[in-house]
PDB file of C-alpha atoms in Angstrom:
ATOM      1  CA  MET A  30      56.567   3.882 -32.454  1.00  0.00           C
ATOM      2  CA  SER A  31      54.172   5.589 -30.550  1.00  0.00           C
ATOM      3  CA  LEU A  32      50.313   6.039 -31.338  1.00  0.00           C
ATOM      4  CA  VAL A  33      49.494   9.497 -33.017  1.00  0.00           C
ATOM      5  CA  LEU A  34      45.653   9.543 -30.716  1.00  0.00           C
ATOM      6  CA  ASP A  35      46.446  11.831 -27.639  1.00  0.00           C
ATOM      7  CA  PRO A  36      47.108   9.749 -24.515  1.00  0.00           C
ATOM      8  CA  ALA A  37      44.085  11.004 -22.731  1.00  0.00           C
ATOM      9  CA  ALA A  38      41.959  10.188 -25.752  1.00  0.00           C
ATOM     10  CA  GLN A  39      43.387   6.505 -25.506  1.00  0.00           C
ATOM     11  CA  ASP A  40      42.674   6.169 -22.164  1.00  0.00           C
ATOM     12  CA  LEU A  41      38.645   7.614 -22.525  1.00  0.00           C
ATOM     13  CA  LEU A  42      38.469   5.336 -25.555  1.00  0.00           C
ATOM     14  CA  PHE A  43      40.197   2.342 -24.375  1.00  0.00           C
ATOM     15  CA  ARG A  44      42.255   2.105 -21.448  1.00  0.00           C
ATOM     16  CA  GLU A  45      39.685   3.348 -18.887  1.00  0.00           C
ATOM     17  CA  ALA A  46      36.785   2.046 -20.665  1.00  0.00           C
ATOM     18  CA  ARG A  47      34.584  -0.646 -19.131  1.00  0.00           C
ATOM     19  CA  THR A  48      31.396  -1.783 -19.359  1.00  0.00           C
ATOM     20  CA  ALA A  49      29.084   0.053 -17.032  1.00  0.00           C
ATOM     21  CA  ASN A  50      26.754  -1.443 -14.536  1.00  0.00           C
ATOM     22  CA  THR A  51      24.906   1.604 -12.933  1.00  0.00           C
ATOM     23  CA  PHE A  52      24.174   4.955 -14.508  1.00  0.00           C
ATOM     24  CA  THR A  53      23.164   8.271 -12.907  1.00  0.00           C
ATOM     25  CA  ASP A  54      19.590   9.654 -13.968  1.00  0.00           C
ATOM     26  CA  GLU A  55      20.963  12.324 -16.346  1.00  0.00           C
ATOM     27  CA  PRO A  56      19.266  12.008 -19.336  1.00  0.00           C
ATOM     28  CA  VAL A  57      21.152  11.140 -22.596  1.00  0.00           C
ATOM     29  CA  THR A  58      19.476  13.522 -25.418  1.00  0.00           C
ATOM     30  CA  ASP A  59      18.698  12.937 -29.163  1.00  0.00           C
ATOM     31  CA  GLU A  60      21.548  15.378 -29.883  1.00  0.00           C
ATOM     32  CA  GLN A  61      23.852  13.360 -27.883  1.00  0.00           C
ATOM     33  CA  VAL A  62      23.016  10.090 -29.927  1.00  0.00           C
ATOM     34  CA  GLN A  63      22.947  12.150 -33.294  1.00  0.00           C
ATOM     35  CA  ALA A  64      26.534  13.394 -32.541  1.00  0.00           C
ATOM     36  CA  ILE A  65      27.465   9.684 -31.657  1.00  0.00           C
ATOM     37  CA  TYR A  66      26.114   8.538 -34.942  1.00  0.00           C
ATOM     38  CA  ASP A  67      27.491  11.462 -37.063  1.00  0.00           C
ATOM     39  CA  LEU A  68      30.910  10.406 -35.882  1.00  0.00           C
ATOM     40  CA  VAL A  69      30.906   6.604 -36.238  1.00  0.00           C
ATOM     41  CA  LYS A  70      29.081   6.543 -39.333  1.00  0.00           C
ATOM     42  CA  TYR A  71      32.450   6.903 -40.988  1.00  0.00           C
ATOM     43  CA  GLY A  72      33.935   3.671 -39.815  1.00  0.00           C
ATOM     44  CA  PRO A  73      34.663   1.092 -42.551  1.00  0.00           C
ATOM     45  CA  THR A  74      32.693  -1.691 -43.375  1.00  0.00           C
ATOM     46  CA  ALA A  75      32.826  -4.097 -46.745  1.00  0.00           C
ATOM     47  CA  PHE A  76      31.221  -2.463 -49.757  1.00  0.00           C
ATOM     48  CA  ASN A  77      30.199   0.396 -47.428  1.00  0.00           C
ATOM     49  CA  GLN A  78      27.309  -1.830 -46.788  1.00  0.00           C
ATOM     50  CA  SER A  79      26.307  -0.233 -43.290  1.00  0.00           C
ATOM     51  CA  PRO A  80      23.978  -2.716 -41.858  1.00  0.00           C
ATOM     52  CA  LEU A  81      23.733  -1.405 -38.375  1.00  0.00           C
ATOM     53  CA  ARG A  82      20.170  -0.259 -37.558  1.00  0.00           C
ATOM     54  CA  ILE A  83      19.780   1.196 -33.895  1.00  0.00           C
ATOM     55  CA  THR A  84      16.447   1.402 -31.845  1.00  0.00           C
ATOM     56  CA  LEU A  85      16.275   3.773 -29.314  1.00  0.00           C
ATOM     57  CA  VAL A  86      14.034   2.632 -26.380  1.00  0.00           C
ATOM     58  CA  ARG A  87      12.769   5.455 -24.754  1.00  0.00           C
ATOM     59  CA  SER A  88       9.183   5.204 -23.524  1.00  0.00           C
ATOM     60  CA  PRO A  89       8.568   3.526 -20.006  1.00  0.00           C
ATOM     61  CA  GLU A  90       6.080   1.166 -22.015  1.00  0.00           C
ATOM     62  CA  ALA A  91       8.837   0.194 -24.579  1.00  0.00           C
ATOM     63  CA  ARG A  92      11.366  -0.248 -21.455  1.00  0.00           C
ATOM     64  CA  GLU A  93       9.118  -2.594 -20.022  1.00  0.00           C
ATOM     65  CA  ARG A  94       8.637  -4.682 -23.124  1.00  0.00           C
ATOM     66  CA  LEU A  95      12.199  -4.785 -23.216  1.00  0.00           C
ATOM     67  CA  VAL A  96      13.286  -5.569 -19.946  1.00  0.00           C
ATOM     68  CA  ARG A  97      11.023  -8.996 -19.937  1.00  0.00           C
ATOM     69  CA  HIS A  98      13.426 -10.449 -22.766  1.00  0.00           C
ATOM     70  CA  MET A  99      16.724  -9.417 -20.735  1.00  0.00           C
ATOM     71  CA  GLY A 100      18.674 -12.156 -18.855  1.00  0.00           C
ATOM     72  CA  GLU A 101      17.968 -11.650 -15.037  1.00  0.00           C
ATOM     73  CA  GLY A 102      20.977 -10.161 -14.103  1.00  0.00           C
ATOM     74  CA  ASN A 103      20.616  -7.535 -17.008  1.00  0.00           C
ATOM     75  CA  ARG A 104      16.984  -6.491 -15.904  1.00  0.00           C
ATOM     76  CA  PRO A 105      17.708  -3.913 -13.507  1.00  0.00           C
ATOM     77  CA  LYS A 106      20.452  -2.391 -15.566  1.00  0.00           C
ATOM     78  CA  THR A 107      18.405  -2.116 -18.419  1.00  0.00           C
ATOM     79  CA  ALA A 108      15.160  -0.843 -16.569  1.00  0.00           C
ATOM     80  CA  THR A 109      17.256   2.016 -14.822  1.00  0.00           C
ATOM     81  CA  ALA A 110      19.685   3.046 -17.532  1.00  0.00           C
ATOM     82  CA  PRO A 111      18.904   6.601 -18.836  1.00  0.00           C
ATOM     83  CA  LEU A 112      19.035   5.359 -22.705  1.00  0.00           C
ATOM     84  CA  VAL A 113      18.820   1.832 -24.154  1.00  0.00           C
ATOM     85  CA  ALA A 114      19.750   1.329 -27.755  1.00  0.00           C
ATOM     86  CA  ILE A 115      19.063  -2.211 -29.483  1.00  0.00           C
ATOM     87  CA  LEU A 116      21.608  -2.741 -32.085  1.00  0.00           C
ATOM     88  CA  ALA A 117      20.583  -5.167 -35.044  1.00  0.00           C
ATOM     89  CA  ALA A 118      21.669  -5.969 -38.427  1.00  0.00           C
ATOM     90  CA  ASP A 119      19.616  -5.256 -41.387  1.00  0.00           C
ATOM     91  CA  ASN A 120      19.744  -8.370 -43.793  1.00  0.00           C
ATOM     92  CA  GLU A 121      18.099  -6.213 -46.354  1.00  0.00           C
ATOM     93  CA  PHE A 122      21.423  -3.692 -46.420  1.00  0.00           C
ATOM     94  CA  HIS A 123      21.879  -4.436 -49.891  1.00  0.00           C
ATOM     95  CA  GLU A 124      18.711  -2.372 -51.020  1.00  0.00           C
ATOM     96  CA  GLU A 125      20.767   0.807 -49.868  1.00  0.00           C
ATOM     97  CA  LEU A 126      23.971  -0.314 -51.844  1.00  0.00           C
ATOM     98  CA  PRO A 127      23.209   1.787 -54.990  1.00  0.00           C
ATOM     99  CA  GLN A 128      23.518   4.882 -52.925  1.00  0.00           C
ATOM    100  CA  LEU A 129      26.095   3.733 -50.497  1.00  0.00           C
ATOM    101  CA  PHE A 130      28.426   2.239 -53.167  1.00  0.00           C
ATOM    102  CA  PRO A 131      27.313   4.205 -56.228  1.00  0.00           C
ATOM    103  CA  HIS A 132      30.540   3.498 -58.039  1.00  0.00           C
ATOM    104  CA  ALA A 133      29.615  -0.029 -58.405  1.00  0.00           C
ATOM    105  CA  PRO A 134      25.902  -0.437 -58.223  1.00  0.00           C
ATOM    106  CA  GLN A 135      26.363  -3.992 -59.605  1.00  0.00           C
ATOM    107  CA  VAL A 136      27.555  -5.187 -56.227  1.00  0.00           C
ATOM    108  CA  LYS A 137      24.020  -5.434 -54.749  1.00  0.00           C
ATOM    109  CA  ASP A 138      23.113  -8.333 -57.169  1.00  0.00           C
ATOM    110  CA  ALA A 139      26.524  -9.452 -58.013  1.00  0.00           C
ATOM    111  CA  PHE A 140      27.322 -10.248 -54.352  1.00  0.00           C
ATOM    112  CA  PHE A 141      24.314 -10.283 -52.381  1.00  0.00           C
ATOM    113  CA  SER A 142      21.523 -11.465 -54.107  1.00  0.00           C
ATOM    114  CA  GLU A 143      21.188 -14.611 -51.578  1.00  0.00           C
ATOM    115  CA  ARG A 144      19.710 -14.156 -48.108  1.00  0.00           C
ATOM    116  CA  PRO A 145      22.334 -16.390 -46.488  1.00  0.00           C
ATOM    117  CA  VAL A 146      25.262 -14.456 -47.959  1.00  0.00           C
ATOM    118  CA  ARG A 147      23.466 -11.106 -46.997  1.00  0.00           C
ATOM    119  CA  GLU A 148      22.884 -12.300 -43.127  1.00  0.00           C
ATOM    120  CA  GLY A 149      26.735 -13.294 -42.910  1.00  0.00           C
ATOM    121  CA  ALA A 150      27.858 -10.245 -44.273  1.00  0.00           C
ATOM    122  CA  ALA A 151      25.237  -8.068 -42.045  1.00  0.00           C
ATOM    123  CA  SER A 152      26.238  -9.911 -38.985  1.00  0.00           C
ATOM    124  CA  LEU A 153      29.678  -9.165 -39.358  1.00  0.00           C
ATOM    125  CA  ASN A 154      29.501  -5.653 -40.381  1.00  0.00           C
ATOM    126  CA  ALA A 155      26.831  -4.793 -37.988  1.00  0.00           C
ATOM    127  CA  ALA A 156      29.049  -6.267 -35.547  1.00  0.00           C
ATOM    128  CA  LEU A 157      31.896  -3.911 -36.649  1.00  0.00           C
ATOM    129  CA  GLN A 158      29.394  -0.989 -36.537  1.00  0.00           C
ATOM    130  CA  ALA A 159      28.386  -1.870 -33.013  1.00  0.00           C
ATOM    131  CA  ALA A 160      31.883  -1.667 -31.892  1.00  0.00           C
ATOM    132  CA  TYR A 161      32.322   1.731 -33.610  1.00  0.00           C
ATOM    133  CA  PHE A 162      28.931   2.742 -31.555  1.00  0.00           C
ATOM    134  CA  ILE A 163      30.355   1.628 -28.245  1.00  0.00           C
ATOM    135  CA  VAL A 164      33.363   3.569 -28.917  1.00  0.00           C
ATOM    136  CA  GLY A 165      31.527   6.594 -30.173  1.00  0.00           C
ATOM    137  CA  VAL A 166      29.396   6.577 -26.896  1.00  0.00           C
ATOM    138  CA  ARG A 167      32.883   6.791 -25.160  1.00  0.00           C
ATOM    139  CA  ALA A 168      33.964   9.712 -27.285  1.00  0.00           C
ATOM    140  CA  ALA A 169      30.784  11.573 -26.294  1.00  0.00           C
ATOM    141  CA  GLY A 170      31.980  11.388 -22.560  1.00  0.00           C
ATOM    142  CA  LEU A 171      29.094   8.866 -21.810  1.00  0.00           C
ATOM    143  CA  ALA A 172      29.344   5.338 -20.435  1.00  0.00           C
ATOM    144  CA  ALA A 173      28.067   2.048 -22.271  1.00  0.00           C
ATOM    145  CA  GLY A 174      26.702  -1.378 -20.881  1.00  0.00           C
ATOM    146  CA  PRO A 175      26.543  -3.591 -23.972  1.00  0.00           C
ATOM    147  CA  MET A 176      24.790  -6.722 -23.392  1.00  0.00           C
ATOM    148  CA  THR A 177      24.112 -10.032 -24.992  1.00  0.00           C
ATOM    149  CA  GLY A 178      22.422 -11.682 -22.203  1.00  0.00           C
ATOM    150  CA  LEU A 179      18.939 -11.608 -23.566  1.00  0.00           C
ATOM    151  CA  ASP A 180      16.276 -13.441 -25.490  1.00  0.00           C
ATOM    152  CA  PHE A 181      17.390 -12.438 -29.018  1.00  0.00           C
ATOM    153  CA  GLU A 182      14.202 -14.249 -30.841  1.00  0.00           C
ATOM    154  CA  GLY A 183      12.051 -12.431 -28.310  1.00  0.00           C
ATOM    155  CA  VAL A 184      13.618  -9.221 -28.751  1.00  0.00           C
ATOM    156  CA  ARG A 185      13.107  -9.316 -32.718  1.00  0.00           C
ATOM    157  CA  LYS A 186       9.791 -10.215 -32.420  1.00  0.00           C
ATOM    158  CA  GLU A 187       8.963  -7.288 -29.908  1.00  0.00           C
ATOM    159  CA  PHE A 188      10.771  -4.578 -31.657  1.00  0.00           C
ATOM    160  CA  LEU A 189      12.163  -5.639 -35.112  1.00  0.00           C
ATOM    161  CA  ASP A 190      11.070  -7.862 -38.144  1.00  0.00           C
ATOM    162  CA  ASP A 191      12.101 -10.867 -40.008  1.00  0.00           C
ATOM    163  CA  ASP A 192      14.692  -8.845 -41.930  1.00  0.00           C
ATOM    164  CA  HIS A 193      16.596  -7.528 -38.650  1.00  0.00           C
ATOM    165  CA  THR A 194      18.717  -9.642 -36.412  1.00  0.00           C
ATOM    166  CA  PRO A 195      19.267  -8.417 -32.909  1.00  0.00           C
ATOM    167  CA  LEU A 196      23.146  -7.968 -31.989  1.00  0.00           C
ATOM    168  CA  MET A 197      23.116  -6.637 -28.632  1.00  0.00           C
ATOM    169  CA  VAL A 198      21.404  -4.181 -26.056  1.00  0.00           C
ATOM    170  CA  VAL A 199      23.679  -1.280 -24.997  1.00  0.00           C
ATOM    171  CA  ASN A 200      22.673   0.696 -21.989  1.00  0.00           C
ATOM    172  CA  ILE A 201      23.804   4.326 -22.147  1.00  0.00           C
ATOM    173  CA  GLY A 202      24.511   7.172 -19.884  1.00  0.00           C
ATOM    174  CA  ARG A 203      26.647   8.796 -17.247  1.00  0.00           C
ATOM    175  CA  PRO A 204      28.329   6.095 -14.862  1.00  0.00           C
ATOM    176  CA  GLY A 205      26.569   5.651 -11.397  1.00  0.00           C
ATOM    177  CA  PRO A 206      27.845   4.775  -8.084  1.00  0.00           C
ATOM    178  CA  ASP A 207      30.221   1.288  -8.345  1.00  0.00           C
ATOM    179  CA  ALA A 208      29.265   1.406 -12.230  1.00  0.00           C
ATOM    180  CA  TRP A 209      32.573  -0.957 -12.683  1.00  0.00           C
ATOM    181  CA  PHE A 210      33.903  -4.284 -11.841  1.00  0.00           C
ATOM    182  CA  PRO A 211      37.553  -4.606 -11.294  1.00  0.00           C
ATOM    183  CA  ARG A 212      39.528  -4.582 -14.662  1.00  0.00           C
ATOM    184  CA  SER A 213      39.901  -8.086 -15.902  1.00  0.00           C
ATOM    185  CA  PRO A 214      43.488  -8.937 -17.343  1.00  0.00           C
ATOM    186  CA  ARG A 215      44.063  -8.749 -21.197  1.00  0.00           C
ATOM    187  CA  LEU A 216      46.240 -11.047 -23.017  1.00  0.00           C
ATOM    188  CA  ALA A 217      49.825  -9.895 -23.838  1.00  0.00           C
ATOM    189  CA  TYR A 218      50.774  -9.060 -27.444  1.00  0.00           C
ATOM    190  CA  ASP A 219      52.885 -12.207 -27.919  1.00  0.00           C
ATOM    191  CA  GLU A 220      49.991 -14.340 -26.819  1.00  0.00           C
ATOM    192  CA  VAL A 221      48.059 -12.760 -29.626  1.00  0.00           C
ATOM    193  CA  VAL A 222      50.111 -11.755 -32.534  1.00  0.00           C
ATOM    194  CA  THR A 223      52.024 -14.501 -34.485  1.00  0.00           C
ATOM    195  CA  THR A 224      54.254 -13.459 -37.520  1.00  0.00           C
ATOM    196  CA  VAL A 225      54.563 -16.044 -40.326  1.00  0.00           C
TER     197      VAL A 225
END
């Protein structure tokens, strides 16, 4: 059985997609980010909880503050990318559930009244949304450079609050010279999929 998605779109979103390490200086506009969000917000999450929160780092001052918290190898990439996004999980996402899951408003208190439960749910579902966001960046014809080599607690203190847990930093823009490392191998279907 073949995939329904056009082969060119398959290549754009998956086969040719890699983490970008350099970018041109072409800006990434608010309109582009809005279009990306307006596409990826439809990706499913449990109870439609939608815990991902995005902080766009645009000002030179904020960029400088962020670069200090990045791992040494990630600092130059973060300093020069046209746009940088901090992706975080909102651990108080349940406050939005009456709006996001209106047919069962009791879910807010029945499932998510305890903070440790919310943190686990927020982490998992925001990670799903982060993956959708990266694919959305690619769908916009841009390149993404997601990174987890950073001081998470430093980023949280600098840009977020106690109710938000940083997941990753994503550099965004048009790929620059030597943007890609060689493609790394992937596991074969029968190495990953087991039928029971």
